[in-house]
PDB file of C-alpha atoms in Angstrom:
ATOM      1  CA  MET A 187     -59.709 -10.122 -54.186  1.00 67.00           C
ATOM      2  CA  SER A 188     -57.842  -7.677 -56.453  1.00 83.00           C
ATOM      3  CA  THR A 189     -56.689  -9.020 -59.769  1.00 92.00           C
ATOM      4  CA  LEU A 190     -52.876  -9.885 -59.868  1.00 95.00           C
ATOM      5  CA  ARG A 191     -51.182  -9.585 -63.202  1.00 96.00           C
ATOM      6  CA  VAL A 192     -48.232 -12.232 -63.348  1.00 97.00           C
ATOM      7  CA  LEU A 193     -45.601 -12.492 -66.000  1.00 98.00           C
ATOM      8  CA  TYR A 194     -44.097 -15.998 -65.844  1.00 98.00           C
ATOM      9  CA  ILE A 195     -40.713 -16.475 -67.774  1.00 98.00           C
ATOM     10  CA  ASP A 196     -39.320 -19.970 -68.123  1.00 96.00           C
ATOM     11  CA  ASP A 197     -37.700 -21.607 -71.139  1.00 93.00           C
ATOM     12  CA  GLU A 198     -38.918 -25.115 -70.077  1.00 89.00           C
ATOM     13  CA  PRO A 199     -42.336 -25.613 -71.738  1.00 89.00           C
ATOM     14  CA  ASP A 200     -43.668 -28.324 -69.639  1.00 87.00           C
ATOM     15  CA  ILE A 201     -42.896 -26.329 -66.373  1.00 91.00           C
ATOM     16  CA  ARG A 202     -44.320 -23.187 -67.983  1.00 93.00           C
ATOM     17  CA  GLU A 203     -47.575 -25.009 -68.935  1.00 92.00           C
ATOM     18  CA  VAL A 204     -47.969 -26.432 -65.420  1.00 92.00           C
ATOM     19  CA  ALA A 205     -47.240 -22.961 -63.941  1.00 95.00           C
ATOM     20  CA  ILE A 206     -49.907 -21.245 -66.074  1.00 96.00           C
ATOM     21  CA  LEU A 207     -52.602 -23.786 -65.153  1.00 94.00           C
ATOM     22  CA  SER A 208     -51.602 -23.729 -61.522  1.00 95.00           C
ATOM     23  CA  LEU A 209     -51.748 -19.899 -61.249  1.00 96.00           C
ATOM     24  CA  ARG A 210     -55.098 -19.745 -63.165  1.00 95.00           C
ATOM     25  CA  LEU A 211     -56.574 -21.908 -60.301  1.00 94.00           C
ATOM     26  CA  ASP A 212     -56.935 -18.499 -58.793  1.00 95.00           C
ATOM     27  CA  PRO A 213     -59.386 -16.801 -60.800  1.00 95.00           C
ATOM     28  CA  ASP A 214     -58.126 -13.435 -59.790  1.00 95.00           C
ATOM     29  CA  ILE A 215     -54.640 -13.832 -61.254  1.00 96.00           C
ATOM     30  CA  GLU A 216     -54.103 -12.953 -64.873  1.00 97.00           C
ATOM     31  CA  VAL A 217     -50.938 -14.695 -66.186  1.00 97.00           C
ATOM     32  CA  ARG A 218     -48.977 -14.279 -69.289  1.00 98.00           C
ATOM     33  CA  ALA A 219     -45.861 -16.161 -69.997  1.00 98.00           C
ATOM     34  CA  ALA A 220     -42.655 -15.932 -72.059  1.00 98.00           C
ATOM     35  CA  GLU A 221     -40.142 -18.608 -72.879  1.00 97.00           C
ATOM     36  CA  SER A 222     -37.094 -16.260 -72.557  1.00 97.00           C
ATOM     37  CA  GLY A 223     -35.997 -12.926 -71.056  1.00 97.00           C
ATOM     38  CA  ALA A 224     -35.932 -11.499 -74.627  1.00 97.00           C
ATOM     39  CA  GLU A 225     -39.491 -12.572 -75.287  1.00 97.00           C
ATOM     40  CA  ALA A 226     -40.587 -11.024 -72.021  1.00 98.00           C
ATOM     41  CA  LEU A 227     -38.714  -7.837 -72.673  1.00 97.00           C
ATOM     42  CA  GLU A 228     -40.473  -7.769 -76.221  1.00 96.00           C
ATOM     43  CA  LEU A 229     -43.839  -8.234 -74.547  1.00 96.00           C
ATOM     44  CA  LEU A 230     -43.274  -5.410 -72.088  1.00 96.00           C
ATOM     45  CA  ALA A 231     -42.037  -3.126 -74.883  1.00 93.00           C
ATOM     46  CA  LYS A 232     -45.438  -3.074 -76.365  1.00 93.00           C
ATOM     47  CA  GLY A 233     -46.567  -1.130 -73.364  1.00 91.00           C
ATOM     48  CA  ASP A 234     -50.197  -2.332 -73.273  1.00 94.00           C
ATOM     49  CA  TRP A 235     -49.896  -4.706 -70.363  1.00 95.00           C
ATOM     50  CA  LEU A 236     -47.633  -4.578 -67.330  1.00 96.00           C
ATOM     51  CA  PRO A 237     -47.366  -7.220 -64.658  1.00 97.00           C
ATOM     52  CA  ASP A 238     -47.890  -6.701 -60.965  1.00 96.00           C
ATOM     53  CA  VAL A 239     -45.166  -9.330 -60.283  1.00 97.00           C
ATOM     54  CA  VAL A 240     -42.629 -11.340 -62.370  1.00 98.00           C
ATOM     55  CA  LEU A 241     -42.040 -15.062 -61.817  1.00 98.00           C
ATOM     56  CA  LEU A 242     -38.529 -15.555 -63.219  1.00 98.00           C
ATOM     57  CA  ASP A 243     -36.630 -18.938 -63.888  1.00 95.00           C
ATOM     58  CA  VAL A 244     -32.886 -18.501 -62.860  1.00 94.00           C
ATOM     59  CA  MET A 245     -31.282 -21.031 -65.317  1.00 88.00           C
ATOM     60  CA  MET A 246     -32.149 -20.217 -69.072  1.00 89.00           C
ATOM     61  CA  PRO A 247     -30.078 -20.262 -72.156  1.00 86.00           C
ATOM     62  CA  ALA A 248     -28.899 -16.985 -73.754  1.00 88.00           C
ATOM     63  CA  MET A 249     -30.435 -14.636 -71.173  1.00 94.00           C
ATOM     64  CA  ASP A 250     -30.434 -16.069 -67.670  1.00 94.00           C
ATOM     65  CA  GLY A 251     -32.767 -14.909 -64.843  1.00 97.00           C
ATOM     66  CA  PRO A 252     -30.399 -12.557 -63.165  1.00 97.00           C
ATOM     67  CA  THR A 253     -29.499 -10.899 -66.480  1.00 98.00           C
ATOM     68  CA  THR A 254     -33.201 -10.706 -67.269  1.00 98.00           C
ATOM     69  CA  LEU A 255     -33.894  -9.012 -63.860  1.00 98.00           C
ATOM     70  CA  ALA A 256     -31.139  -6.502 -64.486  1.00 98.00           C
ATOM     71  CA  ARG A 257     -32.766  -5.617 -67.991  1.00 97.00           C
ATOM     72  CA  LEU A 258     -36.144  -5.218 -66.271  1.00 97.00           C
ATOM     73  CA  ARG A 259     -34.595  -2.866 -63.718  1.00 97.00           C
ATOM     74  CA  ASP A 260     -33.358  -0.825 -66.756  1.00 96.00           C
ATOM     75  CA  LEU A 261     -36.997  -0.302 -67.878  1.00 95.00           C
ATOM     76  CA  ASP A 262     -38.914   2.625 -66.165  1.00 93.00           C
ATOM     77  CA  ALA A 263     -42.098   0.407 -66.436  1.00 93.00           C
ATOM     78  CA  THR A 264     -40.568  -2.468 -64.409  1.00 95.00           C
ATOM     79  CA  LYS A 265     -37.953  -0.617 -62.290  1.00 95.00           C
ATOM     80  CA  GLN A 266     -39.993  -1.320 -59.269  1.00 95.00           C
ATOM     81  CA  THR A 267     -41.902  -4.579 -60.232  1.00 96.00           C
ATOM     82  CA  PRO A 268     -41.483  -7.301 -57.672  1.00 97.00           C
ATOM     83  CA  VAL A 269     -39.671 -10.239 -59.117  1.00 98.00           C
ATOM     84  CA  ILE A 270     -39.611 -13.794 -57.624  1.00 98.00           C
ATOM     85  CA  PHE A 271     -37.096 -16.233 -58.808  1.00 97.00           C
ATOM     86  CA  MET A 272     -37.905 -19.887 -59.229  1.00 95.00           C
ATOM     87  CA  THR A 273     -35.102 -22.339 -59.095  1.00 91.00           C
ATOM     88  CA  ALA A 274     -34.187 -25.961 -58.698  1.00 84.00           C
ATOM     89  CA  ARG A 275     -30.995 -24.709 -56.735  1.00 79.00           C
ATOM     90  CA  ALA A 276     -32.708 -23.051 -53.622  1.00 78.00           C
ATOM     91  CA  GLN A 277     -29.942 -23.791 -51.136  1.00 82.00           C
ATOM     92  CA  ALA A 278     -29.284 -20.953 -48.589  1.00 91.00           C
ATOM     93  CA  ALA A 279     -26.355 -19.481 -50.240  1.00 91.00           C
ATOM     94  CA  GLU A 280     -27.941 -19.383 -53.722  1.00 90.00           C
ATOM     95  CA  ARG A 281     -31.243 -18.085 -52.323  1.00 94.00           C
ATOM     96  CA  GLN A 282     -29.365 -15.307 -50.522  1.00 96.00           C
ATOM     97  CA  ARG A 283     -27.574 -14.434 -53.718  1.00 96.00           C
ATOM     98  CA  LEU A 284     -30.754 -14.082 -55.567  1.00 96.00           C
ATOM     99  CA  LEU A 285     -32.375 -11.992 -52.996  1.00 97.00           C
ATOM    100  CA  ASP A 286     -29.269  -9.689 -52.992  1.00 97.00           C
ATOM    101  CA  LEU A 287     -29.890  -9.225 -56.671  1.00 97.00           C
ATOM    102  CA  GLY A 288     -33.225  -7.606 -55.653  1.00 96.00           C
ATOM    103  CA  ALA A 289     -35.737 -10.453 -55.801  1.00 97.00           C
ATOM    104  CA  ILE A 290     -38.438 -10.313 -53.128  1.00 97.00           C
ATOM    105  CA  ALA A 291     -38.564 -14.117 -52.765  1.00 96.00           C
ATOM    106  CA  VAL A 292     -37.303 -17.303 -54.230  1.00 96.00           C
ATOM    107  CA  ILE A 293     -39.793 -20.244 -54.942  1.00 95.00           C
ATOM    108  CA  PRO A 294     -37.901 -23.635 -55.179  1.00 92.00           C
ATOM    109  CA  LYS A 295     -38.489 -26.107 -57.982  1.00 89.00           C
ATOM    110  CA  PRO A 296     -40.188 -28.274 -58.123  1.00 88.00           C
ATOM    111  CA  PHE A 297     -43.213 -26.293 -56.905  1.00 92.00           C
ATOM    112  CA  ASP A 298     -46.407 -27.648 -55.901  1.00 91.00           C
ATOM    113  CA  PRO A 299     -48.786 -27.123 -58.677  1.00 91.00           C
ATOM    114  CA  MET A 300     -51.916 -27.063 -56.289  1.00 92.00           C
ATOM    115  CA  SER A 301     -50.523 -24.430 -53.930  1.00 94.00           C
ATOM    116  CA  LEU A 302     -48.348 -22.074 -56.356  1.00 96.00           C
ATOM    117  CA  ALA A 303     -51.082 -19.493 -56.803  1.00 96.00           C
ATOM    118  CA  ARG A 304     -51.627 -19.373 -52.946  1.00 95.00           C
ATOM    119  CA  GLU A 305     -48.024 -19.247 -52.201  1.00 95.00           C
ATOM    120  CA  LEU A 306     -47.760 -16.372 -54.783  1.00 96.00           C
ATOM    121  CA  ARG A 307     -50.540 -14.525 -53.067  1.00 94.00           C
ATOM    122  CA  ALA A 308     -48.834 -14.866 -49.760  1.00 93.00           C
ATOM    123  CA  MET A 309     -45.649 -13.327 -51.106  1.00 94.00           C
ATOM    124  CA  VAL A 310     -47.043 -10.407 -52.933  1.00 91.00           C
ATOM    125  CA  ARG A 311     -49.156  -8.081 -50.999  1.00 72.00           C
ATOM    126  CA  PRO A 312     -50.970  -5.413 -53.049  1.00 60.00           C
ATOM    127  CA  GLY A 313     -50.076  -1.937 -52.039  1.00 56.00           C
ATOM    128  CA  VAL A 314     -46.779  -3.174 -50.290  1.00 54.00           C
ATOM    129  CA  ASN A 315     -44.770  -4.750 -53.087  1.00 57.00           C
ATOM    130  CA  ALA A 316     -47.207  -4.940 -56.055  1.00 56.00           C
TER     131      ALA A 316
ATOM    132  CA  MET B 286     -60.826 -34.004 -64.194  1.00 54.00           C
ATOM    133  CA  SER B 287     -59.490 -30.611 -63.869  1.00 84.00           C
ATOM    134  CA  GLU B 288     -57.521 -28.845 -66.753  1.00 85.00           C
ATOM    135  CA  LEU B 289     -54.472 -29.023 -64.344  1.00 88.00           C
ATOM    136  CA  THR B 290     -54.761 -32.679 -63.498  1.00 91.00           C
ATOM    137  CA  SER B 291     -55.126 -33.535 -67.054  1.00 91.00           C
ATOM    138  CA  ALA B 292     -52.134 -31.381 -68.095  1.00 88.00           C
ATOM    139  CA  LEU B 293     -50.110 -33.041 -65.310  1.00 91.00           C
ATOM    140  CA  ASN B 294     -50.913 -36.576 -66.676  1.00 92.00           C
ATOM    141  CA  THR B 295     -49.975 -35.532 -70.276  1.00 92.00           C
ATOM    142  CA  LEU B 296     -46.747 -33.993 -69.089  1.00 91.00           C
ATOM    143  CA  SER B 297     -45.885 -36.989 -67.067  1.00 92.00           C
ATOM    144  CA  ALA B 298     -46.069 -39.221 -70.037  1.00 93.00           C
ATOM    145  CA  ARG B 299     -44.151 -36.626 -72.016  1.00 92.00           C
ATOM    146  CA  PHE B 300     -41.490 -36.610 -69.100  1.00 93.00           C
ATOM    147  CA  LEU B 301     -40.905 -40.414 -69.441  1.00 95.00           C
ATOM    148  CA  THR B 302     -40.526 -39.971 -73.157  1.00 95.00           C
ATOM    149  CA  ARG B 303     -38.016 -37.211 -72.748  1.00 94.00           C
ATOM    150  CA  CYS B 304     -36.060 -39.426 -70.102  1.00 96.00           C
ATOM    151  CA  ALA B 305     -35.590 -42.016 -72.661  1.00 96.00           C
ATOM    152  CA  GLU B 306     -34.373 -39.391 -75.065  1.00 95.00           C
ATOM    153  CA  ASP B 307     -32.033 -38.026 -72.485  1.00 95.00           C
ATOM    154  CA  LEU B 308     -30.515 -41.190 -71.329  1.00 95.00           C
ATOM    155  CA  PRO B 309     -27.732 -41.461 -74.051  1.00 93.00           C
ATOM    156  CA  VAL B 310     -26.671 -37.876 -73.005  1.00 91.00           C
ATOM    157  CA  LEU B 311     -26.360 -39.018 -69.427  1.00 93.00           C
ATOM    158  CA  GLN B 312     -24.614 -42.267 -70.415  1.00 93.00           C
ATOM    159  CA  GLN B 313     -22.237 -40.513 -72.755  1.00 90.00           C
ATOM    160  CA  SER B 314     -21.324 -38.007 -69.929  1.00 89.00           C
ATOM    161  CA  ALA B 315     -20.838 -41.075 -67.477  1.00 88.00           C
ATOM    162  CA  SER B 316     -18.388 -42.590 -69.789  1.00 87.00           C
ATOM    163  CA  ASP B 317     -16.481 -39.410 -70.621  1.00 83.00           C
ATOM    164  CA  ALA B 318     -15.843 -37.522 -67.318  1.00 72.00           C
ATOM    165  CA  THR B 319     -13.618 -35.029 -69.058  1.00 73.00           C
ATOM    166  CA  GLY B 320     -15.966 -34.079 -71.824  1.00 74.00           C
ATOM    167  CA  ASP B 321     -18.179 -31.087 -72.313  1.00 76.00           C
ATOM    168  CA  ARG B 322     -20.755 -30.889 -69.476  1.00 83.00           C
ATOM    169  CA  THR B 323     -23.072 -28.254 -70.919  1.00 85.00           C
ATOM    170  CA  ALA B 324     -25.582 -30.730 -72.205  1.00 87.00           C
ATOM    171  CA  LEU B 325     -25.547 -32.742 -69.087  1.00 91.00           C
ATOM    172  CA  ARG B 326     -26.014 -29.731 -67.081  1.00 88.00           C
ATOM    173  CA  PHE B 327     -29.069 -28.547 -68.890  1.00 86.00           C
ATOM    174  CA  VAL B 328     -30.532 -32.145 -68.815  1.00 92.00           C
ATOM    175  CA  VAL B 329     -30.163 -32.782 -65.194  1.00 93.00           C
ATOM    176  CA  HIS B 330     -31.246 -29.101 -64.242  1.00 87.00           C
ATOM    177  CA  ARG B 331     -34.538 -29.639 -66.331  1.00 88.00           C
ATOM    178  CA  MET B 332     -35.053 -32.960 -64.734  1.00 92.00           C
ATOM    179  CA  SER B 333     -34.653 -31.446 -61.178  1.00 89.00           C
ATOM    180  CA  GLY B 334     -37.011 -28.787 -61.798  1.00 86.00           C
ATOM    181  CA  SER B 335     -39.815 -31.018 -63.363  1.00 88.00           C
ATOM    182  CA  ALA B 336     -39.496 -34.506 -61.980  1.00 91.00           C
ATOM    183  CA  GLY B 337     -40.786 -33.945 -58.587  1.00 86.00           C
ATOM    184  CA  MET B 338     -43.507 -31.682 -59.790  1.00 87.00           C
ATOM    185  CA  LEU B 339     -44.768 -34.743 -61.865  1.00 89.00           C
ATOM    186  CA  GLY B 340     -44.401 -37.311 -59.138  1.00 88.00           C
ATOM    187  CA  TYR B 341     -41.029 -38.744 -59.878  1.00 92.00           C
ATOM    188  CA  ALA B 342     -39.245 -37.613 -56.735  1.00 91.00           C
ATOM    189  CA  GLU B 343     -36.334 -40.086 -56.794  1.00 94.00           C
ATOM    190  CA  VAL B 344     -35.247 -38.965 -60.271  1.00 96.00           C
ATOM    191  CA  GLY B 345     -35.758 -35.349 -59.372  1.00 94.00           C
ATOM    192  CA  ASP B 346     -33.597 -35.814 -56.195  1.00 93.00           C
ATOM    193  CA  LEU B 347     -30.834 -37.495 -57.979  1.00 96.00           C
ATOM    194  CA  ALA B 348     -30.920 -35.016 -60.915  1.00 95.00           C
ATOM    195  CA  ALA B 349     -30.636 -32.222 -58.294  1.00 91.00           C
ATOM    196  CA  GLN B 350     -27.664 -34.018 -56.656  1.00 92.00           C
ATOM    197  CA  VAL B 351     -25.861 -34.344 -60.159  1.00 93.00           C
ATOM    198  CA  ASP B 352     -26.706 -30.602 -60.734  1.00 88.00           C
ATOM    199  CA  ASP B 353     -25.209 -29.749 -57.327  1.00 86.00           C
ATOM    200  CA  GLU B 354     -22.048 -31.827 -58.156  1.00 89.00           C
ATOM    201  CA  LEU B 355     -21.641 -29.974 -61.517  1.00 87.00           C
ATOM    202  CA  CYS B 356     -21.920 -26.620 -59.949  1.00 82.00           C
ATOM    203  CA  ALA B 357     -19.549 -27.530 -57.114  1.00 79.00           C
ATOM    204  CA  THR B 358     -16.850 -29.233 -59.303  1.00 66.00           C
ATOM    205  CA  PRO B 359     -17.586 -28.747 -63.047  1.00 56.00           C
ATOM    206  CA  TYR B 360     -14.574 -30.608 -64.044  1.00 60.00           C
ATOM    207  CA  ALA B 361     -14.627 -33.249 -61.522  1.00 62.00           C
ATOM    208  CA  GLY B 362     -16.635 -36.371 -61.119  1.00 72.00           C
ATOM    209  CA  THR B 363     -20.386 -36.580 -60.728  1.00 87.00           C
ATOM    210  CA  PRO B 364     -20.760 -39.490 -58.340  1.00 90.00           C
ATOM    211  CA  SER B 365     -24.618 -39.579 -58.307  1.00 94.00           C
ATOM    212  CA  LEU B 366     -24.726 -39.634 -62.218  1.00 94.00           C
ATOM    213  CA  PRO B 367     -24.728 -43.687 -62.197  1.00 95.00           C
ATOM    214  CA  ALA B 368     -27.526 -43.716 -59.740  1.00 97.00           C
ATOM    215  CA  LEU B 369     -29.591 -41.276 -61.775  1.00 97.00           C
ATOM    216  CA  ILE B 370     -28.996 -43.471 -64.938  1.00 96.00           C
ATOM    217  CA  ASP B 371     -30.211 -46.539 -62.993  1.00 96.00           C
ATOM    218  CA  ALA B 372     -33.269 -44.714 -61.684  1.00 96.00           C
ATOM    219  CA  ILE B 373     -34.186 -43.540 -65.149  1.00 97.00           C
ATOM    220  CA  ARG B 374     -33.679 -47.112 -66.632  1.00 96.00           C
ATOM    221  CA  VAL B 375     -36.158 -48.452 -64.066  1.00 95.00           C
ATOM    222  CA  LEU B 376     -38.669 -45.616 -64.707  1.00 93.00           C
ATOM    223  CA  ILE B 377     -38.863 -46.067 -68.411  1.00 93.00           C
ATOM    224  CA  ARG B 378     -38.587 -49.846 -68.398  1.00 88.00           C
TER     225      ARG B 378
END
């Protein structure tokens, strides 16, 4: 299976830690994490690592998920990178709003730590949207 | 024990500690319905995202209800807040 590079952005350290370990259950997923949109943009600005997909928390202080997505779309390197929102508010209307912003999918929180990597693999098909 | 399972156990214990720390924020909000709800919103949003993942479904569901109530009517009441406070009290007892 091809390596999938994942950038996980979430301000909540406990959830971030679980997500990182969950994604690493798949040995072919390479995950890096940022605690804010600003930190993610700094990481990307270095230019030595680009994700195949971004997992992005919606509600974060300072720069929320939708704002971070807009900033990612402003960068040539991540203009087309698939973004998946993660949110505790995944009702139909909110889900549709997030998809309309350009996300390819929405993963509800709480997520199942044992199946997050598998779920992500099913959403991101190399050559199609990654 | 896998690294993930070990981490979940550690985070579960940390979650309970944080619940005890968050309880005064919830109680303050419950007693002052017209006050600033920013702190309350962040607390219940964080709880709703992590409680279920760590095995505390009831607290997670109630936190999500309060989160929904805050989003629907930010300056009105949060009828599920007392139940969330009770559930947390039981959890950390």
